[in-house]
Coordinates of N, CA and C in Angstrom, one line a residue:
X289 N -9.9 4.3 -21.0 CA -10.6 3.4 -19.2 C -9.2 2.3 -18.6
X290 N -8.4 1.5 -20.0 CA -7.9 0.7 -19.3 C -6.7 1.0 -18.7
X291 N -6.5 2.3 -19.0 CA -5.2 3.4 -18.4 C -5.4 3.4 -16.9
X292 N -6.8 4.1 -16.6 CA -7.0 4.2 -15.2 C -7.5 3.5 -14.3
X293 N -7.9 2.2 -15.1 CA -7.9 0.9 -13.8 C -6.4 0.6 -13.6
X294 N -5.4 0.6 -15.4 CA -4.8 -0.3 -14.2 C -3.6 1.5 -13.0
X295 N -4.0 2.5 -13.4 CA -3.4 2.7 -12.7 C -3.8 3.5 -10.9
X296 N -5.0 3.3 -11.1 CA -6.0 3.0 -9.8 C -5.7 1.4 -9.2
X297 N -5.1 0.7 -10.0 CA -4.7 -1.1 -9.2 C -3.7 -0.3 -8.7
X298 N -2.5 0.0 -9.5 CA -1.7 0.3 -9.2 C -1.2 1.3 -7.4
X299 N -2.0 2.0 -7.5 CA -2.2 2.8 -6.0 C -3.1 2.1 -5.4
X300 N -3.4 1.6 -5.4 CA -4.0 0.3 -4.4 C -3.1 -0.2 -4.1
X301 N -2.7 -1.0 -4.8 CA -1.5 -1.7 -4.3 C -0.7 -0.9 -3.3
X302 N 0.3 0.2 -4.1 CA 1.1 1.3 -3.0 C 0.7 1.6 -1.8
X303 N -0.4 1.3 -1.7 CA -1.7 2.0 -0.5 C -1.8 0.0 0.8
X304 N -1.5 -0.5 0.1 CA -1.8 -1.6 0.3 C 0.0 -2.5 1.2
X305 N 0.9 -1.8 1.1 CA 1.7 -1.8 0.9 C 2.2 -1.1 2.0
X306 N 1.6 0.4 1.7 CA 1.6 1.5 3.0 C 0.8 0.2 4.4
X307 N 0.2 0.0 4.3 CA -0.4 -0.5 5.3 C -0.3 -1.2 6.4
X308 N 0.6 -2.3 5.0 CA 1.5 -3.4 6.0 C 2.3 -2.3 6.3
X309 N 3.1 -1.2 6.3 CA 3.9 -1.4 6.2 C 4.1 -0.5 8.5
X310 N 2.7 0.0 8.6 CA 2.3 0.4 9.0 C 1.8 -0.2 10.5
X311 N 1.4 -1.6 9.7 CA 1.0 -2.2 10.8 C 2.6 -3.4 11.6
X312 N 3.4 -3.4 10.0 CA 4.7 -3.9 11.0 C 5.2 -2.8 12.1
X313 N 4.6 -1.5 11.1 CA 5.7 -0.7 12.4 C 5.4 -0.9 13.3
X314 N 3.4 -0.5 14.7 CA 2.9 -0.9 15.0 C 3.3 -2.4 15.9
X315 N 3.6 -3.4 14.8 CA 4.4 -4.5 15.8 C 5.2 -4.2 16.8
X316 N 6.5 -3.9 15.4 CA 7.5 -3.4 16.6 C 7.7 -2.7 17.7
X317 N 6.7 -1.0 17.6 CA 6.8 -0.5 19.2 C 6.0 -1.7 20.2
X318 N 5.5 -2.5 19.5 CA 4.5 -4.2 20.6 C 5.4 -4.4 21.7
X319 N 6.5 -5.5 20.5 CA 8.0 -5.9 20.9 C 8.7 -5.1 21.3
X320 N 9.2 -3.8 21.9 CA 10.1 -2.9 21.8 C 9.0 -2.5 23.3
X321 N 8.6 -2.5 23.5 CA 7.3 -2.4 24.5 C 7.5 -3.7 25.4
X322 N 7.4 -4.9 25.6 CA 7.7 -5.6 25.2 C 8.8 -6.8 25.4
X323 N 10.0 -5.5 25.6 CA 11.2 -5.4 25.9 C 11.8 -7.2 25.1
X324 N 11.3 -7.4 23.5 CA 11.7 -8.0 22.4 C 12.6 -7.6 21.4
X325 N 13.6 -7.1 21.6 CA 14.4 -6.4 20.9 C 14.8 -6.9 18.8
X326 N 15.0 -8.5 19.0 CA 15.3 -8.6 17.7 C 13.6 -9.1 17.2
X327 N 12.8 -9.4 18.2 CA 11.8 -9.0 16.6 C 11.1 -8.0 16.3
X328 N 11.1 -6.6 17.7 CA 11.4 -5.0 17.2 C 11.9 -4.5 15.6
X329 N 12.9 -5.3 15.9 CA 13.9 -5.0 14.6 C 13.5 -5.7 13.6
X330 N 13.4 -6.8 13.7 CA 12.7 -7.2 12.7 C 11.3 -6.8 11.7
X331 N 10.4 -6.5 12.7 CA 9.2 -6.1 12.4 C 9.5 -4.7 11.5
X332 N 10.7 -3.8 11.9 CA 11.0 -2.0 11.9 C 11.8 -2.1 10.5
X333 N 12.3 -3.9 10.4 CA 13.1 -3.8 8.8 C 12.1 -3.8 7.7
X334 N 10.7 -5.4 7.9 CA 10.2 -5.2 7.2 C 8.8 -3.4 6.6
X335 N 9.0 -3.7 8.1 CA 8.3 -2.1 7.8 C 9.1 -1.3 6.5
X336 N 10.6 -0.7 7.2 CA 11.3 -0.2 5.7 C 11.0 -0.4 4.4
X337 N 11.7 -2.2 4.2 CA 11.0 -2.8 3.0 C 9.4 -2.2 2.3
X338 N 8.9 -2.3 3.5 CA 6.6 -2.4 2.8 C 6.7 -0.7 2.2
X339 N 7.8 1.0 3.2 CA 7.3 2.0 3.1 C 8.2 2.4 1.5
X340 N 9.8 1.4 1.9 CA 10.2 1.7 0.1 C 9.2 1.7 -0.8
X341 N 9.5 0.3 -0.5 CA 7.4 -0.3 -1.8 C 7.1 0.6 -2.7
X342 N 6.1 1.1 -1.6 CA 5.0 2.2 -1.6 C 4.8 3.2 -1.7
X343 N 6.1 4.1 -1.6 CA 7.5 5.2 -1.9 C 7.4 5.6 -3.3
X344 N 8.4 3.9 -3.7 CA 8.8 4.5 -5.0 C 7.7 4.3 -5.6
X345 N 6.8 3.4 -5.8 CA 5.4 3.3 -6.8 C 4.5 4.7 -6.1
X346 N 4.1 5.2 -5.5 CA 3.4 6.2 -5.5 C 3.8 8.0 -6.4
X347 N 5.8 7.6 -5.7 CA 6.5 8.5 -6.7 C 6.1 8.4 -7.7
X348 N 6.9 7.3 -8.7 CA 5.8 7.6 -10.1 C 4.7 7.1 -10.2
X349 N 3.5 6.7 -9.6 CA 2.5 7.5 -9.4 C 2.7 9.0 -9.9
X350 N 2.4 9.5 -8.9 CA 2.6 10.9 -9.3 C 3.7 11.7 -10.5
X351 N 4.2 11.6 -10.5 CA 5.2 12.1 -11.8 C 4.3 11.6 -13.5
X352 N 3.5 9.8 -13.3 CA 4.2 9.7 -14.4 C 2.3 9.3 -15.1
X353 N 1.3 9.1 -13.9 CA 0.5 9.2 -14.1 C -0.8 10.4 -14.5
X354 N -1.6 9.9 -16.2 CA -2.4 10.5 -16.7 C -3.7 10.9 -16.4
X355 N -4.5 10.6 -14.9 CA -5.5 10.9 -14.1 C -5.3 11.0 -13.1
X356 N -5.9 12.6 -13.7 CA -4.9 14.3 -11.8 C -5.7 13.0 -11.3
X357 N -6.4 12.7 -10.6 CA -6.9 12.2 -9.2 C -6.2 11.2 -8.6
X358 N -5.6 10.3 -9.7 CA -4.7 9.1 -9.0 C -2.8 10.0 -9.0
X359 N -3.1 11.2 -9.2 CA -1.2 11.8 -9.3 C -1.6 12.6 -8.1
X360 N -3.2 13.0 -7.5 CA -3.8 14.1 -6.4 C -3.3 13.0 -5.7
X361 N -3.5 11.9 -5.4 CA -3.5 10.7 -4.7 C -1.9 10.4 -4.2
X362 N -1.6 10.2 -4.9 CA -0.1 9.7 -4.9 C 0.8 10.8 -4.1
X363 N 0.2 11.8 -4.4 CA 1.3 13.3 -3.8 C 1.2 13.5 -2.5
X364 N -1.0 13.4 -2.1 CA -1.2 13.5 -1.0 C -0.1 11.7 0.2
X365 N -0.2 11.0 -0.3 CA 0.3 9.2 0.7 C 1.8 9.6 0.6
X366 N 2.8 9.9 -0.4 CA 4.1 10.0 -0.9 C 4.4 10.7 1.1
X367 N 4.0 12.0 1.2 CA 4.3 12.2 2.5 C 3.7 11.5 3.0
X368 N 2.6 10.9 4.1 CA 2.3 9.9 4.8 C 2.9 9.1 4.6
X369 N 3.9 8.1 3.5 CA 4.7 7.4 3.5 C 6.1 7.5 3.8
X370 N 6.1 8.7 3.4 CA 7.4 9.2 3.7 C 7.5 9.4 5.4
X371 N 6.6 10.0 6.4 CA 7.0 10.6 7.8 C 6.8 9.3 8.1
X372 N 6.1 7.9 7.6 CA 6.5 6.9 8.5 C 8.2 5.4 8.0
X373 N 8.3 6.3 6.9 CA 9.3 5.6 7.1 C 11.1 6.5 7.4
X374 N 10.2 7.8 7.8 CA 11.6 8.4 8.6 C 11.9 7.9 10.5
X375 N 10.3 7.9 10.6 CA 10.2 7.3 12.2 C 10.7 5.8 11.8
X376 N 10.2 4.9 11.2 CA 11.0 3.7 10.8 C 12.1 3.6 11.5
X377 N 12.5 4.3 10.5 CA 14.4 4.7 10.3 C 15.4 5.7 11.9
X378 N 14.3 6.1 12.7 CA 14.1 6.3 13.7 C 14.7 5.6 14.4
X379 N 12.9 4.9 14.4 CA 13.0 3.8 16.4 C 14.5 2.7 15.9
X380 N 14.7 2.2 15.2 CA 15.1 1.4 14.5 C 17.1 2.6 14.9
X381 N 16.9 3.9 14.5 CA 18.2 3.8 14.5 C 18.4 3.5 16.6
X382 N 17.6 4.1 17.1 CA 17.4 4.5 18.7 C 17.8 3.4 18.9
X383 N 17.8 2.2 18.8 CA 16.7 0.8 19.4 C 18.9 0.4 19.0
X384 N 19.1 0.9 18.3 CA 20.6 0.5 17.5 C 21.7 0.8 17.9
X385 N 21.3 1.8 19.0 CA 22.1 3.3 19.8 C 21.9 2.3 21.4
X386 N 20.5 1.9 21.5 CA 20.4 1.7 22.8 C 21.8 0.7 23.6
X387 N 21.2 -0.5 22.1 CA 22.3 -1.4 21.9 C 24.1 -1.1 21.9
X388 N 23.9 -0.5 21.0 CA 25.4 0.4 21.2 C 26.2 0.2 20.0
X389 N 25.2 -0.3 19.4 CA 25.2 -0.8 18.0 C 25.6 0.3 17.0
X390 N 26.0 1.3 17.1 CA 27.1 2.5 17.5 C 26.9 3.2 15.8
X391 N 27.6 1.7 14.6 CA 27.8 2.1 12.8 C 26.6 1.7 13.1
X392 N 25.6 1.2 13.3 CA 24.4 0.8 12.6 C 23.3 2.2 12.6
X393 N 23.3 2.0 14.1 CA 22.3 3.2 15.0 C 22.6 4.6 13.5
X394 N 24.0 4.8 13.0 CA 24.4 5.8 12.5 C 23.0 5.9 11.2
X395 N 23.4 4.4 10.9 CA 23.2 3.9 9.0 C 21.8 4.6 9.0
X396 N 21.3 4.0 10.8 CA 19.6 4.8 10.5 C 19.2 6.1 10.1
X397 N 20.0 6.1 11.1 CA 19.5 7.8 10.6 C 20.4 8.7 9.7
X398 N 21.7 8.1 9.3 CA 21.2 8.7 8.0 C 21.0 8.3 6.8
X399 N 19.5 6.9 6.7 CA 18.4 7.3 6.6 C 17.4 7.9 6.2
X400 N 17.4 8.5 7.6 CA 16.4 9.3 7.9 C 16.5 10.8 7.2
X401 N 17.7 10.8 7.7 CA 18.3 12.5 7.5 C 18.1 12.4 5.7
X402 N 18.3 11.8 4.9 CA 17.5 10.8 3.2 C 17.1 11.9 2.9
X403 N 16.2 11.5 3.7 CA 14.6 11.8 3.4 C 14.2 13.0 4.0
X404 N 14.7 13.9 5.5 CA 14.3 14.5 5.7 C 16.0 15.5 6.7
X405 N 16.4 16.4 5.7 CA 17.5 16.6 6.4 C 16.9 17.3 7.8
X406 N 15.7 18.2 8.2 CA 16.3 18.3 9.5 C 15.3 17.4 10.7
X407 N 15.0 16.8 10.5 CA 14.4 15.4 11.5 C 15.8 15.2 12.7
X408 N 14.3 15.8 13.8 CA 15.3 16.3 14.8 C 16.1 15.1 15.4
X409 N 14.9 14.2 15.5 CA 14.9 12.8 16.2 C 16.8 12.9 15.5
X410 N 16.8 12.1 14.2 CA 18.8 11.9 13.9 C 19.2 12.7 14.2
X411 N 19.4 13.4 14.0 CA 20.0 14.8 13.8 C 20.6 14.5 14.9
X412 N 19.7 14.6 16.5 CA 20.5 15.3 17.8 C 21.2 13.9 18.1
X413 N 20.4 12.4 17.5 CA 20.7 11.7 18.4 C 22.6 11.1 17.8
X414 N 22.5 11.2 16.1 CA 23.5 11.4 15.5 C 24.7 12.0 15.4
X415 N 24.8 12.8 16.2 CA 25.4 13.9 17.3 C 25.9 13.7 18.4
X416 N 25.0 12.4 19.0 CA 24.8 12.7 20.9 C 26.5 11.3 20.6
X417 N 25.7 10.5 19.4 CA 27.2 9.1 19.0 C 27.9 9.5 18.4
X418 N 28.2 10.3 18.0 CA 29.1 11.1 17.3 C 30.6 11.7 18.6
X419 N 29.7 12.1 19.5 CA 30.4 12.8 20.4 C 30.9 11.5 21.8
X420 N 30.1 10.5 21.7 CA 30.3 9.5 22.6 C 31.5 8.6 22.0
X421 N 31.6 8.7 20.6 CA 32.6 7.8 20.1 C 34.1 8.8 19.7
X422 N 34.2 10.2 20.1 CA 35.3 11.0 20.3 C 35.7 10.6 21.7
X423 N 34.6 10.9 22.6 CA 34.9 10.5 24.0 C 36.1 9.3 24.2
X424 N 34.9 8.2 23.4 CA 35.7 7.0 23.7 C 37.3 7.1 23.0
X425 N 37.5 7.6 21.8 CA 38.4 8.1 21.6 C 39.2 8.6 22.7
X426 N 40.0 10.1 23.3 CA 40.4 10.7 23.6 C 40.7 9.3 25.2
X427 N 39.2 9.3 25.8 CA 40.0 8.1 26.6 C 40.9 6.7 26.9
X428 N 40.6 6.0 25.6 CA 41.4 5.3 25.3 C 42.9 5.2 24.3
X429 N 42.8 6.7 24.1 CA 44.1 7.4 23.9 C 45.0 7.5 22.6
X430 N 43.0 7.7 21.3 CA 43.9 7.7 19.9 C 42.7 8.8 19.4

């Protein structure tokens, strides 16, 4: 019974971190919409940290929880948190690409692709960045 209570508490904390990440993601979208990219970036980066914290705790619960209900809940939530983490990384990558910080954009897209190799946003934009970098090198002459 004590194990069950501890697992339930860990699940609650992981879900709270995911909820905090969702709020930060929404704040980032709001700030981006207002044209305040610095605040959007900070909100999204904080959201990434919350989603990663939540995802790690949920994966641990999924693998080690003794309670089937906690394992099932963790499994369901891992998928949702992973989708939000990918969306946040994609948003950061897109913003960095618009700011022409291509190295940072590729870093965020790579992070999204590590979680989902089929992520179309990251795949397409990373390819466009690479093509643009090649075109620039050709124009400059190296």
